[in-house]
Short mmCIF file of C-alpha atoms and ligand atoms in Angstrom, two decimals:
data_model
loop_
_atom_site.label_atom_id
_atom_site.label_comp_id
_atom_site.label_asym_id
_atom_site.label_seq_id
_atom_site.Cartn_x
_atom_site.Cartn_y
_atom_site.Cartn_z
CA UNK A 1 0.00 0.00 0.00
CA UNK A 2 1.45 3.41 -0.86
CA UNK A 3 -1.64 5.63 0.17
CA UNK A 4 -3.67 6.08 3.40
CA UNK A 5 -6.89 7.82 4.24
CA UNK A 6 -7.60 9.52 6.92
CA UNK A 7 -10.48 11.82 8.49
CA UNK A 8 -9.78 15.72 8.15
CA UNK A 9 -12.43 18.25 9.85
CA UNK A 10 -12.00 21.67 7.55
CA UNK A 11 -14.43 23.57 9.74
CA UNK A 12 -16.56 22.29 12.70
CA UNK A 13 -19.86 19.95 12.17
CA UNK A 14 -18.03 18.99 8.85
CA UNK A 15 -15.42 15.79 7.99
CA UNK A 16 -14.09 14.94 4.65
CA UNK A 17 -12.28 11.26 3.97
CA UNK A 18 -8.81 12.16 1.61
CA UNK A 19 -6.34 10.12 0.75
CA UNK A 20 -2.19 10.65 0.63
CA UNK A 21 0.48 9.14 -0.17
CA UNK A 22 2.39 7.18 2.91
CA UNK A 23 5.12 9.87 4.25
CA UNK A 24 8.83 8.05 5.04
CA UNK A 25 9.50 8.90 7.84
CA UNK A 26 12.30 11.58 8.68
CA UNK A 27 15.04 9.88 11.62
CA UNK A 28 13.58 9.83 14.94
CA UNK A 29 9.79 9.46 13.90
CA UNK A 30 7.44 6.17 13.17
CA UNK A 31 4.77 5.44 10.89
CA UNK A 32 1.71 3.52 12.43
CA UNK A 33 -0.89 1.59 11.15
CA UNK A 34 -3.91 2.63 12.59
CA UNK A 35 -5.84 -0.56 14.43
CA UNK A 36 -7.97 1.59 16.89
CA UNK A 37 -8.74 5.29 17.10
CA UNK A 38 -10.51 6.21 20.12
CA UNK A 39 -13.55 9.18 20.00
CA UNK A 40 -12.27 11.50 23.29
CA UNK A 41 -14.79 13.94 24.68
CA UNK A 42 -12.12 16.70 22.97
CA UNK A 43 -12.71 15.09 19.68
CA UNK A 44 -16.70 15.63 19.87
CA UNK A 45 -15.85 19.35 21.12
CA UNK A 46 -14.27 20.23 18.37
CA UNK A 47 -16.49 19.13 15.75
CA UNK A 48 -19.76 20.95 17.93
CA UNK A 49 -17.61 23.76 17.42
CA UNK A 50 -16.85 23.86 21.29
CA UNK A 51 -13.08 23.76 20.95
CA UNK A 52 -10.00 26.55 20.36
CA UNK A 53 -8.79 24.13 17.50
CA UNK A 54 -11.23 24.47 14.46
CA UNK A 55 -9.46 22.83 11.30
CA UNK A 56 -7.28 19.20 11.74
CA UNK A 57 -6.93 15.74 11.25
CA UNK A 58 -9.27 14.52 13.75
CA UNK A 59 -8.02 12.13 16.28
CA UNK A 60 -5.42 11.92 19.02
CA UNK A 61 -6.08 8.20 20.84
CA UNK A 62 -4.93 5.47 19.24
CA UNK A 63 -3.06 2.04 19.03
CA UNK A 64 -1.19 1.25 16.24
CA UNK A 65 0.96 -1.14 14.39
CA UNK A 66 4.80 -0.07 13.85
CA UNK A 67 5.31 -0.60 10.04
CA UNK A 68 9.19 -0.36 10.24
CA UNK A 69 11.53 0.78 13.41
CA UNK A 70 14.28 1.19 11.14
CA UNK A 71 13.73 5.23 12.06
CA UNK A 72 13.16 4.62 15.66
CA UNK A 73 14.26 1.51 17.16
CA UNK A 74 12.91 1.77 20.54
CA UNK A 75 10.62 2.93 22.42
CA UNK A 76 10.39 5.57 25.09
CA UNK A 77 11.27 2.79 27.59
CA UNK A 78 13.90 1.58 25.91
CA UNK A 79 12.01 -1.63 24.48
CA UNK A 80 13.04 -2.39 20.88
CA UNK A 81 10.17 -1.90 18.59
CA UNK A 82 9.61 -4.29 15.61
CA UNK A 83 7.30 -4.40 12.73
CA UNK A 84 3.82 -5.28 13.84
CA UNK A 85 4.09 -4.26 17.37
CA UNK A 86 1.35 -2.72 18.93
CA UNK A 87 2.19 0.96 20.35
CA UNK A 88 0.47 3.73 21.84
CA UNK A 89 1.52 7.22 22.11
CA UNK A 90 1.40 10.62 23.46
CA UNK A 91 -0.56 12.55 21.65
CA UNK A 92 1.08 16.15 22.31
CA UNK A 93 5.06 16.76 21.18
CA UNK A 94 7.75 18.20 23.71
CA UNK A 95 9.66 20.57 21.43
CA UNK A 96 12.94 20.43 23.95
CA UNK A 97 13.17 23.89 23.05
CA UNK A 98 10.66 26.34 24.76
CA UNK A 99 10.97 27.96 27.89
CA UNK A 100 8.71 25.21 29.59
CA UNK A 101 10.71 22.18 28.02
CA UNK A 102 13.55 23.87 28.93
CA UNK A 103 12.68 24.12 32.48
CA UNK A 104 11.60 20.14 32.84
CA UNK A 105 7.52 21.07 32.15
CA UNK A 106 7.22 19.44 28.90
CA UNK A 107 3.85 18.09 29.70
CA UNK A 108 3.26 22.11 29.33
CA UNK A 109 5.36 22.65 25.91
CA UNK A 110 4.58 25.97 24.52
CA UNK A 111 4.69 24.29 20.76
CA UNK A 112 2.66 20.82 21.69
CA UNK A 113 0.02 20.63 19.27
CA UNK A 114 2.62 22.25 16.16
CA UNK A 115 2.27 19.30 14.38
CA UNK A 116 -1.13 18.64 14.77
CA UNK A 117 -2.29 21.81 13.64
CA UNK A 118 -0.67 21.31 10.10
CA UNK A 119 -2.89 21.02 6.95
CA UNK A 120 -3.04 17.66 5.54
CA UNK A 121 -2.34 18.48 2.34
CA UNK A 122 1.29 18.74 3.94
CA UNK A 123 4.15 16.24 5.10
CA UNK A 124 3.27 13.83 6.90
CA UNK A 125 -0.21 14.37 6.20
CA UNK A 126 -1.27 11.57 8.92
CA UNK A 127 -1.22 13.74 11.83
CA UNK A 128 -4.47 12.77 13.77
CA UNK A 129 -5.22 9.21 14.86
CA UNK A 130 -8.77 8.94 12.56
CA UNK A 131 -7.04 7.41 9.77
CA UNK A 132 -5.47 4.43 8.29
CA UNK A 133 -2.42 5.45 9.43
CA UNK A 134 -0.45 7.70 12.29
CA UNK A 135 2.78 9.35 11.80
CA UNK A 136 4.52 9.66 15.20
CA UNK A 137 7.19 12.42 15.56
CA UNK A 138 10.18 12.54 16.68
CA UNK A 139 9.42 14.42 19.99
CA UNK A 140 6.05 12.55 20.84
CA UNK A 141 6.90 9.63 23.17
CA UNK A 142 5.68 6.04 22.01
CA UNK A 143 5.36 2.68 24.56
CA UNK A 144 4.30 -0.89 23.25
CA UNK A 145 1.18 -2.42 24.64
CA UNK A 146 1.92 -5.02 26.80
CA UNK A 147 1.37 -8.54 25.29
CA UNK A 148 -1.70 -9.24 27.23
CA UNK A 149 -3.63 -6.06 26.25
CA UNK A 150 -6.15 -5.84 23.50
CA UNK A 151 -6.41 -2.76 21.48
CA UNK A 152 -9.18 -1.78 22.43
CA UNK A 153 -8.90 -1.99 26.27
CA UNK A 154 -5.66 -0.35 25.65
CA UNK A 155 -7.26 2.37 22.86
CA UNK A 156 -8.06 5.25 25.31
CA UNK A 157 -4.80 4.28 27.57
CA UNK A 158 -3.99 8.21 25.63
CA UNK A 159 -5.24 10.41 26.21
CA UNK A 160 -7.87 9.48 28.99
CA UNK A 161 -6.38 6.72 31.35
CA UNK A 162 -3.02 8.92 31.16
CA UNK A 163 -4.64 11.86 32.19
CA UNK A 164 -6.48 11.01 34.81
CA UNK A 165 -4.03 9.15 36.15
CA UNK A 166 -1.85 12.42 36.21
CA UNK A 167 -5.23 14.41 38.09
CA UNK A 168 -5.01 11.85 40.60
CA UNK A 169 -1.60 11.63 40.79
CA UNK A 170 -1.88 15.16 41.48
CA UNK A 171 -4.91 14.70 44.22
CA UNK A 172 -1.80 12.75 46.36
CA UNK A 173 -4.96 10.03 46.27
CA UNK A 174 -3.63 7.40 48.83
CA UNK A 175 -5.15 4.15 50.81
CA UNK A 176 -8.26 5.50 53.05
CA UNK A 177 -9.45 8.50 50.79
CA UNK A 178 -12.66 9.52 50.09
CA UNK A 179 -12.83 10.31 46.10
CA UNK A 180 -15.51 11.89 44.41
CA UNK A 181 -15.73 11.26 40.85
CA UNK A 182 -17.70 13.74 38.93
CA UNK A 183 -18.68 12.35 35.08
CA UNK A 184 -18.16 8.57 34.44
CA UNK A 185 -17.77 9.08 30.83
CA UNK A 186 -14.19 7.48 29.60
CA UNK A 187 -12.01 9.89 31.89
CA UNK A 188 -14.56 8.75 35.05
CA UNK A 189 -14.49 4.90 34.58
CA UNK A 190 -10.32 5.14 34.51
CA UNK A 191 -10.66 7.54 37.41
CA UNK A 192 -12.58 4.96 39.22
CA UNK A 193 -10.51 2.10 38.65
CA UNK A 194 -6.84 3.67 39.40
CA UNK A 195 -8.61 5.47 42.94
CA UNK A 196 -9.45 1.55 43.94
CA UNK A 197 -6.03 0.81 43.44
CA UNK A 198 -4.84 3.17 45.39
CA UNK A 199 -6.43 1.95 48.02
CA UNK A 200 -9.66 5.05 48.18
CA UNK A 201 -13.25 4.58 48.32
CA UNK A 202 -14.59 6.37 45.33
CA UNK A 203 -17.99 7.86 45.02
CA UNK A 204 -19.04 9.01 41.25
CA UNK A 205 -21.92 11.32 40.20
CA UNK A 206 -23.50 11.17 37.18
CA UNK A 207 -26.60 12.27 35.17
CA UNK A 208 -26.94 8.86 33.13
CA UNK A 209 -27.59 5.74 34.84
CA UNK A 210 -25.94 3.43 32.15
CA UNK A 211 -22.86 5.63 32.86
CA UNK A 212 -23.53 4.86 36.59
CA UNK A 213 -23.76 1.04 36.17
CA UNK A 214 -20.01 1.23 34.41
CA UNK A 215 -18.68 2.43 36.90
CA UNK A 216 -20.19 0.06 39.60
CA UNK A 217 -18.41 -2.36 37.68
CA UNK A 218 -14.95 -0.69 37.76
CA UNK A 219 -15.04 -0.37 41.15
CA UNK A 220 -17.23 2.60 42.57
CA UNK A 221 -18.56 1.94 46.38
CA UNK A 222 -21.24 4.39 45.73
CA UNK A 223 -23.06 6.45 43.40
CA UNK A 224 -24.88 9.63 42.96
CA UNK A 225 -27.53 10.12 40.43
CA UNK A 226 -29.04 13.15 39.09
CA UNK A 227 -32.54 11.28 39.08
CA UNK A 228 -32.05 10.71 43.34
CA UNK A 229 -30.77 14.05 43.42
CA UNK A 230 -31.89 17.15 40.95
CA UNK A 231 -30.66 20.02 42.33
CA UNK A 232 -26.83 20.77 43.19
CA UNK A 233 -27.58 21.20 46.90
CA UNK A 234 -29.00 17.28 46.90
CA UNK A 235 -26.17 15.53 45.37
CA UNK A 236 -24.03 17.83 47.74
CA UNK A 237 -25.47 16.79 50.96
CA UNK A 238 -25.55 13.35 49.87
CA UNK A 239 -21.67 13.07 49.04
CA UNK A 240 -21.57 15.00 52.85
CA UNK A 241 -23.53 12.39 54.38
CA UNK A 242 -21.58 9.44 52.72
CA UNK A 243 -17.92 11.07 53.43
CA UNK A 244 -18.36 12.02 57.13
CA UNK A 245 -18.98 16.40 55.76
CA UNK A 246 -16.69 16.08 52.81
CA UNK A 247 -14.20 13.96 50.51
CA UNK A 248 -10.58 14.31 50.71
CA UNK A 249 -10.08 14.68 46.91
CA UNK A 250 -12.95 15.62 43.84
CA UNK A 251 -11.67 15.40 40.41
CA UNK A 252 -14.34 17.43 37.62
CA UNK A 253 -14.61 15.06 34.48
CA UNK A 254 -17.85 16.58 33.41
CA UNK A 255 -16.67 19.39 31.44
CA UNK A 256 -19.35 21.47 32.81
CA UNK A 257 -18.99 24.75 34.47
CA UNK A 258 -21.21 24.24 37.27
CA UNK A 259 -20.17 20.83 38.00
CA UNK A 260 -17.00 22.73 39.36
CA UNK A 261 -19.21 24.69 41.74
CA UNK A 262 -20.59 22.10 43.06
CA UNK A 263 -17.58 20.10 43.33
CA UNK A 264 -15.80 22.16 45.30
CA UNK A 265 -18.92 22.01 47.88
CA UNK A 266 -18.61 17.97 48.08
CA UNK A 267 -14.94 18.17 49.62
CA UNK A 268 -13.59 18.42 53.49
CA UNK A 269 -12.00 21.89 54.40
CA UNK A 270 -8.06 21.27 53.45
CA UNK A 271 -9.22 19.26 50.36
CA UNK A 272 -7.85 18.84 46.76
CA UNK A 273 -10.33 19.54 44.07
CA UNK A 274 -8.78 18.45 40.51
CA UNK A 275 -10.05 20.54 37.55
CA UNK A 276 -9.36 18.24 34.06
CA UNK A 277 -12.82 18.75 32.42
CA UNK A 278 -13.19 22.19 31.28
CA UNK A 279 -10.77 23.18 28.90
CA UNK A 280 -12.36 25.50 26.25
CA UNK A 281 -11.46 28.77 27.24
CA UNK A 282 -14.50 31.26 27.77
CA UNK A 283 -16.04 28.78 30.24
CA UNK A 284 -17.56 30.92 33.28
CA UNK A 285 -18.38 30.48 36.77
CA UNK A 286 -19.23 31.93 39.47
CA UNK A 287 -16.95 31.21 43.21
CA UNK A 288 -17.72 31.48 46.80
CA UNK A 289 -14.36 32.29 47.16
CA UNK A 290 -14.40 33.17 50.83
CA UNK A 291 -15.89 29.61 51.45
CA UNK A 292 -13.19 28.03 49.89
CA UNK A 293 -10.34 30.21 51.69
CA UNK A 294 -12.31 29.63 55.09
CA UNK A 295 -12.52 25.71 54.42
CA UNK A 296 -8.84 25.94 52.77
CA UNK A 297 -9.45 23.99 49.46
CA UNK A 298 -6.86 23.95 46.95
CA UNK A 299 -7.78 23.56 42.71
CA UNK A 300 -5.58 22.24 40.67
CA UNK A 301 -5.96 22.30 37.31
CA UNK A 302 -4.21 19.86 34.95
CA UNK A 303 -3.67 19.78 31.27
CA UNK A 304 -1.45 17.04 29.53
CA UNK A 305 0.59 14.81 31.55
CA UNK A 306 4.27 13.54 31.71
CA UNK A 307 4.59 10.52 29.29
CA UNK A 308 5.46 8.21 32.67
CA UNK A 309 1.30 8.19 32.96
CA UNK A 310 1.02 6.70 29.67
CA UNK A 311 4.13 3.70 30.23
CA UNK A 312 1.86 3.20 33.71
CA UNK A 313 -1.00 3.35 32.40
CA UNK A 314 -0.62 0.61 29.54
CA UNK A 315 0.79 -1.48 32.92
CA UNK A 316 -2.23 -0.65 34.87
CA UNK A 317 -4.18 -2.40 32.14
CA UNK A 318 -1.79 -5.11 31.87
CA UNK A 319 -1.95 -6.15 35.73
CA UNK A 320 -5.57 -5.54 35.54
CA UNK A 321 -6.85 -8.11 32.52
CA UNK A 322 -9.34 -10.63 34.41
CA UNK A 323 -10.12 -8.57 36.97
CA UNK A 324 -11.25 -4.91 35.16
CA UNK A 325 -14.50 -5.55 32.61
CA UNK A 326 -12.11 -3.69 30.03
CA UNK A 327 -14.75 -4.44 27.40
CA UNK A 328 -17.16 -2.47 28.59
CA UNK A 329 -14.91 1.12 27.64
CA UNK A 330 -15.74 1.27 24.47
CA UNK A 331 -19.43 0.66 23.61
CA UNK A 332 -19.78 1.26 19.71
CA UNK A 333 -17.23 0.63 17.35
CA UNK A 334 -17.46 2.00 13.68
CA UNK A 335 -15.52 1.89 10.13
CA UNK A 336 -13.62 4.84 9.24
CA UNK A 337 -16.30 5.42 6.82
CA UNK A 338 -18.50 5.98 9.23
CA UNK A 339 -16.37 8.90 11.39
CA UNK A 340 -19.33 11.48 10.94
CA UNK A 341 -21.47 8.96 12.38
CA UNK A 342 -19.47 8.53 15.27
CA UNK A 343 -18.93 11.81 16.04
CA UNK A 344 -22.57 12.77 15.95
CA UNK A 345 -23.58 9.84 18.36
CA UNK A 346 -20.75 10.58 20.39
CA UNK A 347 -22.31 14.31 20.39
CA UNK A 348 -25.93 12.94 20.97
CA UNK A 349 -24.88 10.99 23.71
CA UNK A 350 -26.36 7.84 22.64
CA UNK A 351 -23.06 5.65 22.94
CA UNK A 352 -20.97 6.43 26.00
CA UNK A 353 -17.34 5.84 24.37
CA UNK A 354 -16.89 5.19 20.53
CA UNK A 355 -13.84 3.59 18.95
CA UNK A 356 -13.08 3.55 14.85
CA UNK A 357 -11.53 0.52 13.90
CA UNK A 358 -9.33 -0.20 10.71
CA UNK A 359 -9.57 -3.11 8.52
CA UNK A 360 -6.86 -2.56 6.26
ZN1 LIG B 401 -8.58 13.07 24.61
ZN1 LIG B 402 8.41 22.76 24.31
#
């Protein structure tokens, strides 16, 4: 094969299938075969038009096959790569260059999205995950899915395992916690299941009971659902009630304004709430800020995360095959035909996470 196709959004709400010719890949960078591409809550923003980024190749979760390591012989953990291995990689670049690589933050590089931002109709045209192939460059980092692992368990291991995993990494979530879990969409179900490890008892609120029921079975020791509980003030005094007046750590996975608002209400005085939802700018709420200064709660937002998430992430899922009902992440899986289709139930709500999945 000497052409791919792949899924390019020219403006929101729209998605057009082209096809280029296969780039070689420059020293340093890998060329993937695209086996799953995972649908990420960002992916649906951007096509509703709810999203800085408004022209690109759609896509940034995915596992791939390496085609040939000859360019890149290992990877970012030193493991030698070799044609047909699964991978799955960082989505965002660390340049090495800008002031925040310089000083250690790559996960904050001022330049990480540079080469997903480029038209198509330039080299190396395959530079989002919804096509029949993924060009990996040199400064994204790449890890190979442990044996075990199916693609699609492992699919959403980038961008949403990784990054919650980095939230409540963040949280300092250790054995004993309360957690509160607000959204069990893809970044919630994760959130659950790497909180149990860590030893915390995790309560998750959610408007959809389906949702709800997923994450009962990764883990969740209670729920809280909009139906039991309309208004803010209920679901507040119930997560009071079931954490003794507050938990010790809230992450926001809703990416809804007001679910940060409320959040904030649901932890103990001294408490950690974890902001990873909202990220289109413009999003506006409204603080009791003496409230939180009285009860002392700290926000932290987080964007990106250091690559060691991802490498720990693909183990999480490794250690966890048997005993984590993996299968139920991803609950439609379409053709790469059918990306508009997926994007628009994705939108609609009526599957929870979608996956594309490549034949050729
Ligand atoms: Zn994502
Ligand atoms: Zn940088």
């Amino acid at each position: 094969m000497t052409t791919g196709r792949l899924a390019y959004m020219p403006k929101p709400g729209s998605v057009e299938l082209r096809e280029y010719d296969l780039p070689t890949p420059e020293q340093g960078a890998l060329l993937l075969e695209t086996v799953a591409a995972g649908v990420c809550g960002s992916d649906v923003h951007m096509f509703a038009d709810k999203h800085p980024l408004k022209s690109i190749v759609l896509g940034h979760e995915v596992i791939g096959r390496v085609v040939d390591p000859s360019t890149r012989p290992t990877d970012s953990a030193g493991a030698e790569l070799h044609p047909g291995d699964l991978v799955s990689v960082v989505y965002f670049a660390f340049c090495q260059h800008c002031r925040q690589c310089r000083a250690g933050r790559t996960h904050l590089c001022e330049n990480s999205y540079n080469h997903w931002i480029a038209s198509p109709d330039d080299f190396p045209h395959f530079t989002g995950t919804f096509g029949t192939h993924y060009y990996v460059g040199r400064f994204q980092h790449v890890f190979k899915v442990p044996e075990n692992v199916s693609p699609l368990a492992a699919v959403s291991a980038n961008c949403a395992l990784a990054q919650v995993s980095a939230g409540i990494d963040r949280g300092k979530v250790t054995a004993g916690d309360t957690v509160v879990i607000q959204g069990a969409g893809g970044l919630g179900l994760w959130g659950v299941a790497v909180a149990k490890e860590r030893g915390a008892r995790v309560i998750v609120v959610d408007a959809v009971q389906r949702r709800l029921d997923a994450a009962k079975a990764f883990g969740a020791d209670e729920t809280v659902s909009f139906e039991d509980a309309p208004e803010a003030a209920d679901r507040i005094a119930r997560v009071r009630e079931l954490t003794d007046g507050g938990a010790d750590v809230a992450l926001e996975l809703t990416g809804v304004g007001s679910a940060v608002v409320e959040g904030i209400e649901m932890v103990r005085p001294g408490a950690t709430y974890i902001e990873i939802g909202n990220v289109m700018p413009g999003v506006e709420i409204t603080l009791d800020i003496g409230s939180m200064t009285r009860r002392a709660v700290t926000i932290h937002p987080v964007i990106r995360y250091h690559q060691r998430f991802l490498k720990g992430g693909l183990d999480f899922i490794s250690r966890n095959v048997g005993k984590l009902p993996f299968d139920q992440l991803i609950d439609a899986t379409y053709p790469l035909d059918d990306v508009a289709q997926a994007l628009e139930d994705s939108k609609a709500r009526k599957v929870n996470r979608a996956a594309l999945t490549m034949t050729s």
